[in-house]
XYZ file of C-alpha atoms in Angstrom:
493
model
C 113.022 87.931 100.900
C 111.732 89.016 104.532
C 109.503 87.192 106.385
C 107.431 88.063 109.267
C 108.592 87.702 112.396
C 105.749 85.769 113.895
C 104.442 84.000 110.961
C 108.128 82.723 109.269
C 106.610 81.074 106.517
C 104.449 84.297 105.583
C 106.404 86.745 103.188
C 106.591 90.275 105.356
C 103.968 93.259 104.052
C 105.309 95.953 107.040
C 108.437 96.892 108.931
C 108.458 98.500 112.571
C 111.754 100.894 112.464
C 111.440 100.967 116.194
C 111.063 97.189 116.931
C 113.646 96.554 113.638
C 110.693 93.498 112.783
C 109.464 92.399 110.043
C 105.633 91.771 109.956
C 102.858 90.276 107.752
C 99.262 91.053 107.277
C 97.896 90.254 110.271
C 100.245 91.089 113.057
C 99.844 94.921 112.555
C 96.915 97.017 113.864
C 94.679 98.557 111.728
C 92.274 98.854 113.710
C 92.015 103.308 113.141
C 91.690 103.991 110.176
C 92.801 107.137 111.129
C 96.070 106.466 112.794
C 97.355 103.893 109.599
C 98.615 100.523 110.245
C 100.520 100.777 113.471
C 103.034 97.707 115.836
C 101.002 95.891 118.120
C 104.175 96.184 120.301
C 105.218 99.631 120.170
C 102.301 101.456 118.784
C 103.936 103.353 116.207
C 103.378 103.579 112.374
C 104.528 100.671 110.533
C 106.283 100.932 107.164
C 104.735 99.662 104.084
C 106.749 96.868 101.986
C 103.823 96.274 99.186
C 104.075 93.052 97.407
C 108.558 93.360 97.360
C 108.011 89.643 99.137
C 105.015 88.503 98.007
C 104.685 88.725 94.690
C 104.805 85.535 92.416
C 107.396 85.986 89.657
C 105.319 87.280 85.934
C 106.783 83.313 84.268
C 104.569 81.540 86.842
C 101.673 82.955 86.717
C 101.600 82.985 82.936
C 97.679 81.205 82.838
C 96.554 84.087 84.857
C 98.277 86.590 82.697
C 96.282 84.916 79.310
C 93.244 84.877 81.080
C 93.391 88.268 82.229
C 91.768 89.866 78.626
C 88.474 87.042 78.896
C 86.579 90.165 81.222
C 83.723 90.361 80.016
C 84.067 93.911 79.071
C 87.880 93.762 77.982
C 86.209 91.137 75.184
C 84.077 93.649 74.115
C 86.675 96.188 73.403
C 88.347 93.377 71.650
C 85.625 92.503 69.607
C 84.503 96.222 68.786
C 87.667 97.324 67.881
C 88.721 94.383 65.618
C 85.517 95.572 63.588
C 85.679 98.882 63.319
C 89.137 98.652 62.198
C 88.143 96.892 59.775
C 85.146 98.363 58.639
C 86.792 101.900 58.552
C 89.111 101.045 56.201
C 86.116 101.380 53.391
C 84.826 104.695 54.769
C 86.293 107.969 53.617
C 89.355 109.214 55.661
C 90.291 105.582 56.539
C 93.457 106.481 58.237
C 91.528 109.183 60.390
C 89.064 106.654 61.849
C 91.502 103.874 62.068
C 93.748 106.254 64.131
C 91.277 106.993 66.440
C 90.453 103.607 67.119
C 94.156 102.037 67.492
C 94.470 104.893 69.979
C 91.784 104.197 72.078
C 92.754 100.845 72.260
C 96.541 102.004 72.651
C 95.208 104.053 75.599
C 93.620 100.910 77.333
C 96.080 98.676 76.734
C 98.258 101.590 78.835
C 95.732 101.421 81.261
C 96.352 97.732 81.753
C 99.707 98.237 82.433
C 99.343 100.984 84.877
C 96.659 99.369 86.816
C 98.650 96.146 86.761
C 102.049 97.677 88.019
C 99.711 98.947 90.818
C 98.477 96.009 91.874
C 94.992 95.933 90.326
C 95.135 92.330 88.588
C 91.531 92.969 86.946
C 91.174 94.823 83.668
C 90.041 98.659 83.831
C 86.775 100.131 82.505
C 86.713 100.446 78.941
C 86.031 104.131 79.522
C 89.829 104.280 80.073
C 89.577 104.462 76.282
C 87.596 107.020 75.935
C 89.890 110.008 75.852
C 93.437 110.775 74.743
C 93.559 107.780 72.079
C 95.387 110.833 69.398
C 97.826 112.495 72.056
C 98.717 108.454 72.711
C 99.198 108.153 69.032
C 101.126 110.998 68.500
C 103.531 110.387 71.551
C 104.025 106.857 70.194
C 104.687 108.255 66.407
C 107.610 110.628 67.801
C 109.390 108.043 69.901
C 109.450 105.902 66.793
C 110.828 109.270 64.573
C 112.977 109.182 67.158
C 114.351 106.401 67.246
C 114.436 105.941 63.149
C 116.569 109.536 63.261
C 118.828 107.983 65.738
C 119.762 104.762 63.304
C 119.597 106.817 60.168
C 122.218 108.758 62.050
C 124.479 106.300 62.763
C 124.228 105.023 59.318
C 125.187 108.502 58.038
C 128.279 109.048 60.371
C 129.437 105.917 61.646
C 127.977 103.257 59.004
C 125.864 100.645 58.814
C 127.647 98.191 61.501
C 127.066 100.627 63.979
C 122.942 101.312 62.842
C 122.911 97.969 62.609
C 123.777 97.598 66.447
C 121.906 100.166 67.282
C 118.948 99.112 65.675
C 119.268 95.625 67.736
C 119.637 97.873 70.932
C 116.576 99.279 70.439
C 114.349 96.567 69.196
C 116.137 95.136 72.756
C 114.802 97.543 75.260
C 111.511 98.280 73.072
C 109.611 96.952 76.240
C 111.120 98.592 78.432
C 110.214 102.243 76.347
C 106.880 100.785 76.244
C 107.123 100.535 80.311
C 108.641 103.280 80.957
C 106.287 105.616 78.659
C 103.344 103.685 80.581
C 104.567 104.698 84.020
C 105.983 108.356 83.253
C 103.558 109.559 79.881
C 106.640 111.328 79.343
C 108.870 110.546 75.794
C 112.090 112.395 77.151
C 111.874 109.522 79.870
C 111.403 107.128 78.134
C 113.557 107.293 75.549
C 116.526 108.252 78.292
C 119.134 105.446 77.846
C 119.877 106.469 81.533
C 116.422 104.813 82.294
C 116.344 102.416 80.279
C 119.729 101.025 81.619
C 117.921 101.584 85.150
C 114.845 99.135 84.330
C 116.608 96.463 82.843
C 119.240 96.186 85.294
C 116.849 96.535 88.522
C 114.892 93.056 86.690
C 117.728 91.264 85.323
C 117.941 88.138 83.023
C 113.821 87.778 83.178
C 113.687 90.546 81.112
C 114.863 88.588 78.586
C 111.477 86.520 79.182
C 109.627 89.588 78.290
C 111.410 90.150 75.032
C 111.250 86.462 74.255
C 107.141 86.837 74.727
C 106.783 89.739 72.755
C 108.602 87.739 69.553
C 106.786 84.619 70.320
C 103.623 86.291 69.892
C 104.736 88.794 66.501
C 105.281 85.239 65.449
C 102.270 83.816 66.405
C 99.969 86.461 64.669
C 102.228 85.779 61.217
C 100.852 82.073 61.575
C 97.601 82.755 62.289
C 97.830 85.244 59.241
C 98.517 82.351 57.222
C 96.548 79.330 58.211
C 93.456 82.034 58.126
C 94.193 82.808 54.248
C 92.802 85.619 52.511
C 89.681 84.190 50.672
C 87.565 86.066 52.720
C 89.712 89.662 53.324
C 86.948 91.437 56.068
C 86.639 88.063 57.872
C 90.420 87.571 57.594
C 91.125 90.795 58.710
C 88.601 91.026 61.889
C 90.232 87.727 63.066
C 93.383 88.808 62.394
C 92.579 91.932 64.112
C 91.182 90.291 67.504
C 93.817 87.768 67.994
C 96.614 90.607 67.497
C 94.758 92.754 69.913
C 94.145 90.058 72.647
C 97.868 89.197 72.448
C 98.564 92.949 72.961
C 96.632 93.268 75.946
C 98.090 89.897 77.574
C 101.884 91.412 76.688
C 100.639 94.697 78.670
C 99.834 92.782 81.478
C 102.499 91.019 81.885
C 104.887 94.230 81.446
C 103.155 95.863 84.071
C 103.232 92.388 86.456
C 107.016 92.894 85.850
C 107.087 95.978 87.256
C 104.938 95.058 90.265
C 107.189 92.107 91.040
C 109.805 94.256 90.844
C 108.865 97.476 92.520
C 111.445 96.925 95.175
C 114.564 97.302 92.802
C 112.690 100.175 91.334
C 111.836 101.853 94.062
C 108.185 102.134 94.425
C 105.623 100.182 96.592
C 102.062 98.377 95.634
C 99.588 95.949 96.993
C 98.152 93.364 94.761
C 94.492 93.848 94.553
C 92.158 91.259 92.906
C 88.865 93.598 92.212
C 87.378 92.478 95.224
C 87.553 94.723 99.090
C 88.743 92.394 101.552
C 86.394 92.973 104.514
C 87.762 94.547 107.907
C 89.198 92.583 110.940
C 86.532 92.335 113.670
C 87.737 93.262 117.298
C 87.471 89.901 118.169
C 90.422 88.960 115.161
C 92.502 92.297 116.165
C 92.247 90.563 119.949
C 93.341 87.139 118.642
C 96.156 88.700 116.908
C 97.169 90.511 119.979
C 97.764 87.393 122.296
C 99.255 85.892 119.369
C 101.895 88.086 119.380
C 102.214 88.665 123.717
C 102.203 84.973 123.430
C 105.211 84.377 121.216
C 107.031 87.795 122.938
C 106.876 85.615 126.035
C 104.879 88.335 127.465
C 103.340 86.535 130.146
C 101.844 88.920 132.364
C 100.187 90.952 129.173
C 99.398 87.820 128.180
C 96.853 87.309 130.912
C 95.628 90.826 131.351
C 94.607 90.006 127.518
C 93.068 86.720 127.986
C 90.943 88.033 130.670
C 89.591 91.130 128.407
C 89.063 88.835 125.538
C 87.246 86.784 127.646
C 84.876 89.340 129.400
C 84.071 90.679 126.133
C 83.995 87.581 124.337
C 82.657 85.215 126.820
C 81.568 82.587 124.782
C 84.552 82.516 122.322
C 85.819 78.593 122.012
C 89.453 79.563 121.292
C 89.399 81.932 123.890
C 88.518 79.574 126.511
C 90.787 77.310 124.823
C 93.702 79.107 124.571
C 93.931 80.744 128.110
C 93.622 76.867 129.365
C 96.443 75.564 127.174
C 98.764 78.240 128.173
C 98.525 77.740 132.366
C 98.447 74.167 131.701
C 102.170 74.464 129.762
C 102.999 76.930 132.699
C 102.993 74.067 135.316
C 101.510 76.032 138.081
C 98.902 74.264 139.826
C 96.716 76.946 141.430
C 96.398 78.775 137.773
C 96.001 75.609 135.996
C 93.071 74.486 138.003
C 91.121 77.942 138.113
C 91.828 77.680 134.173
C 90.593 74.178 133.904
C 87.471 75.134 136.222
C 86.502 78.162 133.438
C 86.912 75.933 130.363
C 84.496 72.941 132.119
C 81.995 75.085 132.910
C 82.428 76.814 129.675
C 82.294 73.471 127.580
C 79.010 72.383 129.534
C 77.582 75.373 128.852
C 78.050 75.399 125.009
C 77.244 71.353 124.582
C 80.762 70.079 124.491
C 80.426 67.405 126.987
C 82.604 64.859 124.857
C 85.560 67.149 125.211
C 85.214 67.013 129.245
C 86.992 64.031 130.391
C 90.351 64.892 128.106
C 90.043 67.969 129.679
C 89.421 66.287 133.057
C 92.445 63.796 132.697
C 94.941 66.218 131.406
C 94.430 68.353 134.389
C 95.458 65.078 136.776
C 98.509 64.261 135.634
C 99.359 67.612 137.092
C 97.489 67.686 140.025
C 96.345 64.525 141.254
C 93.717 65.794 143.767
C 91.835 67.964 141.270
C 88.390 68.039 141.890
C 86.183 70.797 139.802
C 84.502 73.804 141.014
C 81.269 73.339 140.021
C 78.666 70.665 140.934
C 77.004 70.426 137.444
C 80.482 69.571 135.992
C 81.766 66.992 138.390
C 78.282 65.418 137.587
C 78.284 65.248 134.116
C 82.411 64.351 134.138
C 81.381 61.250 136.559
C 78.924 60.300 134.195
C 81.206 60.470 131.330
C 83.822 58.770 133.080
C 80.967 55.894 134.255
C 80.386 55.914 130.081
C 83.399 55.101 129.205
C 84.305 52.225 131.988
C 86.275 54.595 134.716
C 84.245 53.769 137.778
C 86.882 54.676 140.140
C 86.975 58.568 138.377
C 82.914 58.685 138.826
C 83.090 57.706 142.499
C 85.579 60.247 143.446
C 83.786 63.259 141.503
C 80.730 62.282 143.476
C 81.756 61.467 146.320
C 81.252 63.932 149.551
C 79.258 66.263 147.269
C 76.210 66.309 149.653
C 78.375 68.089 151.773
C 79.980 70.567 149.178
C 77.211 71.291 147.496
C 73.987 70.709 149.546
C 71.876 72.508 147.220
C 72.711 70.823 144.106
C 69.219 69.748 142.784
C 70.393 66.978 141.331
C 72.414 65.604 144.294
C 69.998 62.362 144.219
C 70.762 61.396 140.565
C 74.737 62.258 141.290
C 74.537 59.565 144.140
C 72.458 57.095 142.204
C 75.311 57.533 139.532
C 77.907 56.650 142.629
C 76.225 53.706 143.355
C 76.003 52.143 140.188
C 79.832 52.912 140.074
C 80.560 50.889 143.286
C 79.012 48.174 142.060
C 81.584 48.269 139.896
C 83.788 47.924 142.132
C 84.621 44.489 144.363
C 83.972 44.934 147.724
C 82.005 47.896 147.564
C 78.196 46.246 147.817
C 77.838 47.270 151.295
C 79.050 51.208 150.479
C 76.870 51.515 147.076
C 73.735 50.139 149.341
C 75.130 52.961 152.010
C 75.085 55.221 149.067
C 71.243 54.527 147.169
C 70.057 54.963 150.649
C 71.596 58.666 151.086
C 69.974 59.016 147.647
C 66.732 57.679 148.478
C 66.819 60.294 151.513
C 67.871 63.313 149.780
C 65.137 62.890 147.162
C 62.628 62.329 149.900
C 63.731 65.825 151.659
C 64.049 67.495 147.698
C 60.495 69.466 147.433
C 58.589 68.837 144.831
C 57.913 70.862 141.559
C 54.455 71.404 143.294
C 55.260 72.279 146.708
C 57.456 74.758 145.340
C 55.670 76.886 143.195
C 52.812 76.747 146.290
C 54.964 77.770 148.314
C 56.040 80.609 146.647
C 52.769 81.662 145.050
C 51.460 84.460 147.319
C 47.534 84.101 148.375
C 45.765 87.211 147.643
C 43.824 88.691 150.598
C 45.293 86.131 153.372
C 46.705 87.795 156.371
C 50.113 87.399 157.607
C 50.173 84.937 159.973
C 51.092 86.083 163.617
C 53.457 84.372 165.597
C 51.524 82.746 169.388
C 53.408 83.572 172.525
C 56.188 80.346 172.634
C 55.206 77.771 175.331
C 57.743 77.138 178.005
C 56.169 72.916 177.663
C 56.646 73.365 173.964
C 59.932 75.032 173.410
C 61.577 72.591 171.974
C 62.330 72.271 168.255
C 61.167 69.128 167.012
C 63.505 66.782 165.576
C 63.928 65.940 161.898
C 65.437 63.332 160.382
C 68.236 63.958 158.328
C 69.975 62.271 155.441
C 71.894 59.603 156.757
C 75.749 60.313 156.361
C 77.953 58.190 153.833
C 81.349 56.850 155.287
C 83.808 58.844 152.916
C 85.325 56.752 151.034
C 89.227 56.213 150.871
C 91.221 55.596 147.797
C 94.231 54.663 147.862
């Protein structure tokens, strides 16, 4: 069994000749329809593999296989045709009508098995039985001639050791005719020991399994016969009739699983297909996929290039965000790291993920001590976090100097209220936290109110622009304004 390259515990589905790798389900593109499933490395065609390593062997997946005739519509047929047969046997030209009717349900049964060695696990239409049910009979009828000519010929030349053997050869690969016929519609190949040799060999010792069901359940329709009894003959017979043709159906199946699992050996490829489409990749998933695969290449520099289109198209993608973080940070380069770590903060503030902050925070420490974010909202909302949880020492040095960094945070008087309370924390730092409320206190004196604000900036309609007077040489200097008193930066050591 081959496995994909990228996924090693996922059974392959494609094969890049070019690359020589094998590759599951989601680490091709199939993204154009038009252009087929193609390498995200190399951009050429993949090969299709079907189910050769995925499909479950045909003895393990036996409840599926007995559950497969419980459609709705499959019990129908079931049901209808159990009756019919019976009732026709009272009408005139019985074996006419009951013909017809074993041959429709001949032909769906057929239809089960073709569908299933496809890859279509779900029942057909019953319209599948609508037409061919006497060329099915007839075909079936001369491969049985056949095959009685064949032992009645050995019994007249050779004797009846040798019919005898070769009637146990043929009750022996009686599935595989059955297969065979169900694949090729033709009774030359079917009936070609040259073929027959061919199927059994390609699937081994299981297909001993198969032979082994198709006994157990002969048998199993001789027991019914006789716990049912014959007091009532139609009721007998209708019962009779639906358990023999539910068995037949599940026997089908399970030939034409045994072909699917096998379509390696035998040359021939299929997807397994529940009944249900399997809805597209989005870009976004084809993207994922993508750095996936750069990623475990070791394509580095793709690798970013990729992260920053995913990113500019999918801006608000967690994993994205995520992903492009975790990778710098395993790099080890500072510079990159940092930048990274600045995006996802912001990014996690944004979208309400404060909790996640700090571990973010921390991580980005240990390798670089002096890391201090980019943004102004951030490093308040980490020192508060940090004040949350009992690091004092982390809140004070996010805060501190930010007056100077960012003098037109709004919020600058709340971020040094925050620093204050964090000194206090702190022994020996009473005299620096009072230092500190009172840079608060002065930057939320010179912070313009909601008020003044929108007056200022609401135009009066009809009022002149103001004209500047001629400067006075008395009066020409600026008067002096008191600023916010400066805060000793404080060292850490």
């Amino acid at each position: 069994m081959d496995y994909c390259k990228y996924h090693p515990l996922t059974p392959a589905t494609y094969s890049c000749r070019v690359c020589h790798t094998y590759n599951c389900d989601s680490c091709v593109d199939e993204s154009d329809p038009r252009k087929g499933e193609r390498c995200f490395t190399c951009a050429r065609p993949v090969e299709h593999l079907g189910a050769i390593n995925q499909a479950i062997p045909f003895w393990r997946r036996l409840e599926e296989s007995f559950r497969y005739p419980l459609a709705t519509r499959t019990l129908v047929l079931i049901v209808a045709v159990s009756l019919l047969g019976s009732v026709l046997a009272y009408l005139p030209l019985a074996i006419l009508w009951y013909l017809m009717v074993t041959g429709a349900f001949l032909k769906y049964c057929f239809s089960c098995l073709k569908n299933t060695a496809s890859g279509l696990l779900v029942p057909p239409d019953i319209t599948e039985a609508y037409s061919g049910g006497l060329a099915l009979i007839g075909s079936l009828l001369a491969m049985l001639v056949a095959m009685g000519v064949a032992v009645f010929g050995a019994y007249q030349y050779f004797g009846p050791q040798i019919a005898g053997l070769l009637g146990f050869l043929i009750i022996l690969a009686l599935p595989a005719v059955v297969i065979l016929f169900g694949m090729t519609d033709s009774v030359a190949e079917a009936l070609n020991p040259l073929n027959l040799l061919r199927l059994i060999a390609a699937v081994g010792l299981p297909y001993g399994l198969i032979l082994g069901f198709v006994l157990m359940m002969s048998a199993s329709v001789s027991v019914i016969n006789e716990l049912i009894g014959h007091s009532y003959s139609m009721v007998s017979n209708v019962l009779q009739s639906m358990v023999a043709n539910y068995y037949t159906i599940v026997m089908f199946h399970i030939m034409g699983y045994m072909i699917f699992q096998y379509q390696g050996e035998l040359g021939f490829t299929a997807r397994e297909d529940s009944g249900e489409s399997d809805a597209p990749r989005s870009e976004r998933d084809h993207m994922a996929a993508r750095i996936d695969i750069r990623l475990k290449e070791g394509d580095y520099n793709g690798l970013v290039e990729l992260f920053d289109v995913a990113l500019a198209k999918f801006p608000a993608d967690k994993e994205f965000h995520k992903q492009r973080f975790e990778f710098f940070y395993a790099t080890g380069r500072k510079e990159l790291t940092e930048e990274a770590a600045n995006r996802y903060l912001d990014f996690l503030l944004r979208s309400q993920q404060d909790y996640q902050l700090t571990t973010i925070y921390k991580r980005v420490l240990a390798l670089s001590a002096g890391y201090q974010p980019a943004s102004a909202k951030v490093r308040h909302e980490l020192a508060l976090a940090c004040k949350n949880r009992g690091d004092s020492l982390s809140a004070i040095k996010l805060i501190n100097g930010m007056h100077k960094q960012f003098p037109d945070y709004p919020q600058l008087p709340e971020a040094f209220e925050l620093m204050a309370d964090a000194l206090e924390d702190i022994p020996n730092k009473a005299e620096q936290a009072q230092k500190c409320r009172q840079l608060a206190n002065s930057l939320a004196e010179r912070r313009p109110t909601e008020k003044q604000s929108k007056k200022a900036k609401r135009p009066v309609f009809g009022a002149k622009k103001p004209t500047k007077p001629d400067p006075d040489p008395e009066s020409s200097q600026e008067p002096e304004t008191e600023g916010p008193q400066e805060l000793t930066p404080i060292e850490f050591k």
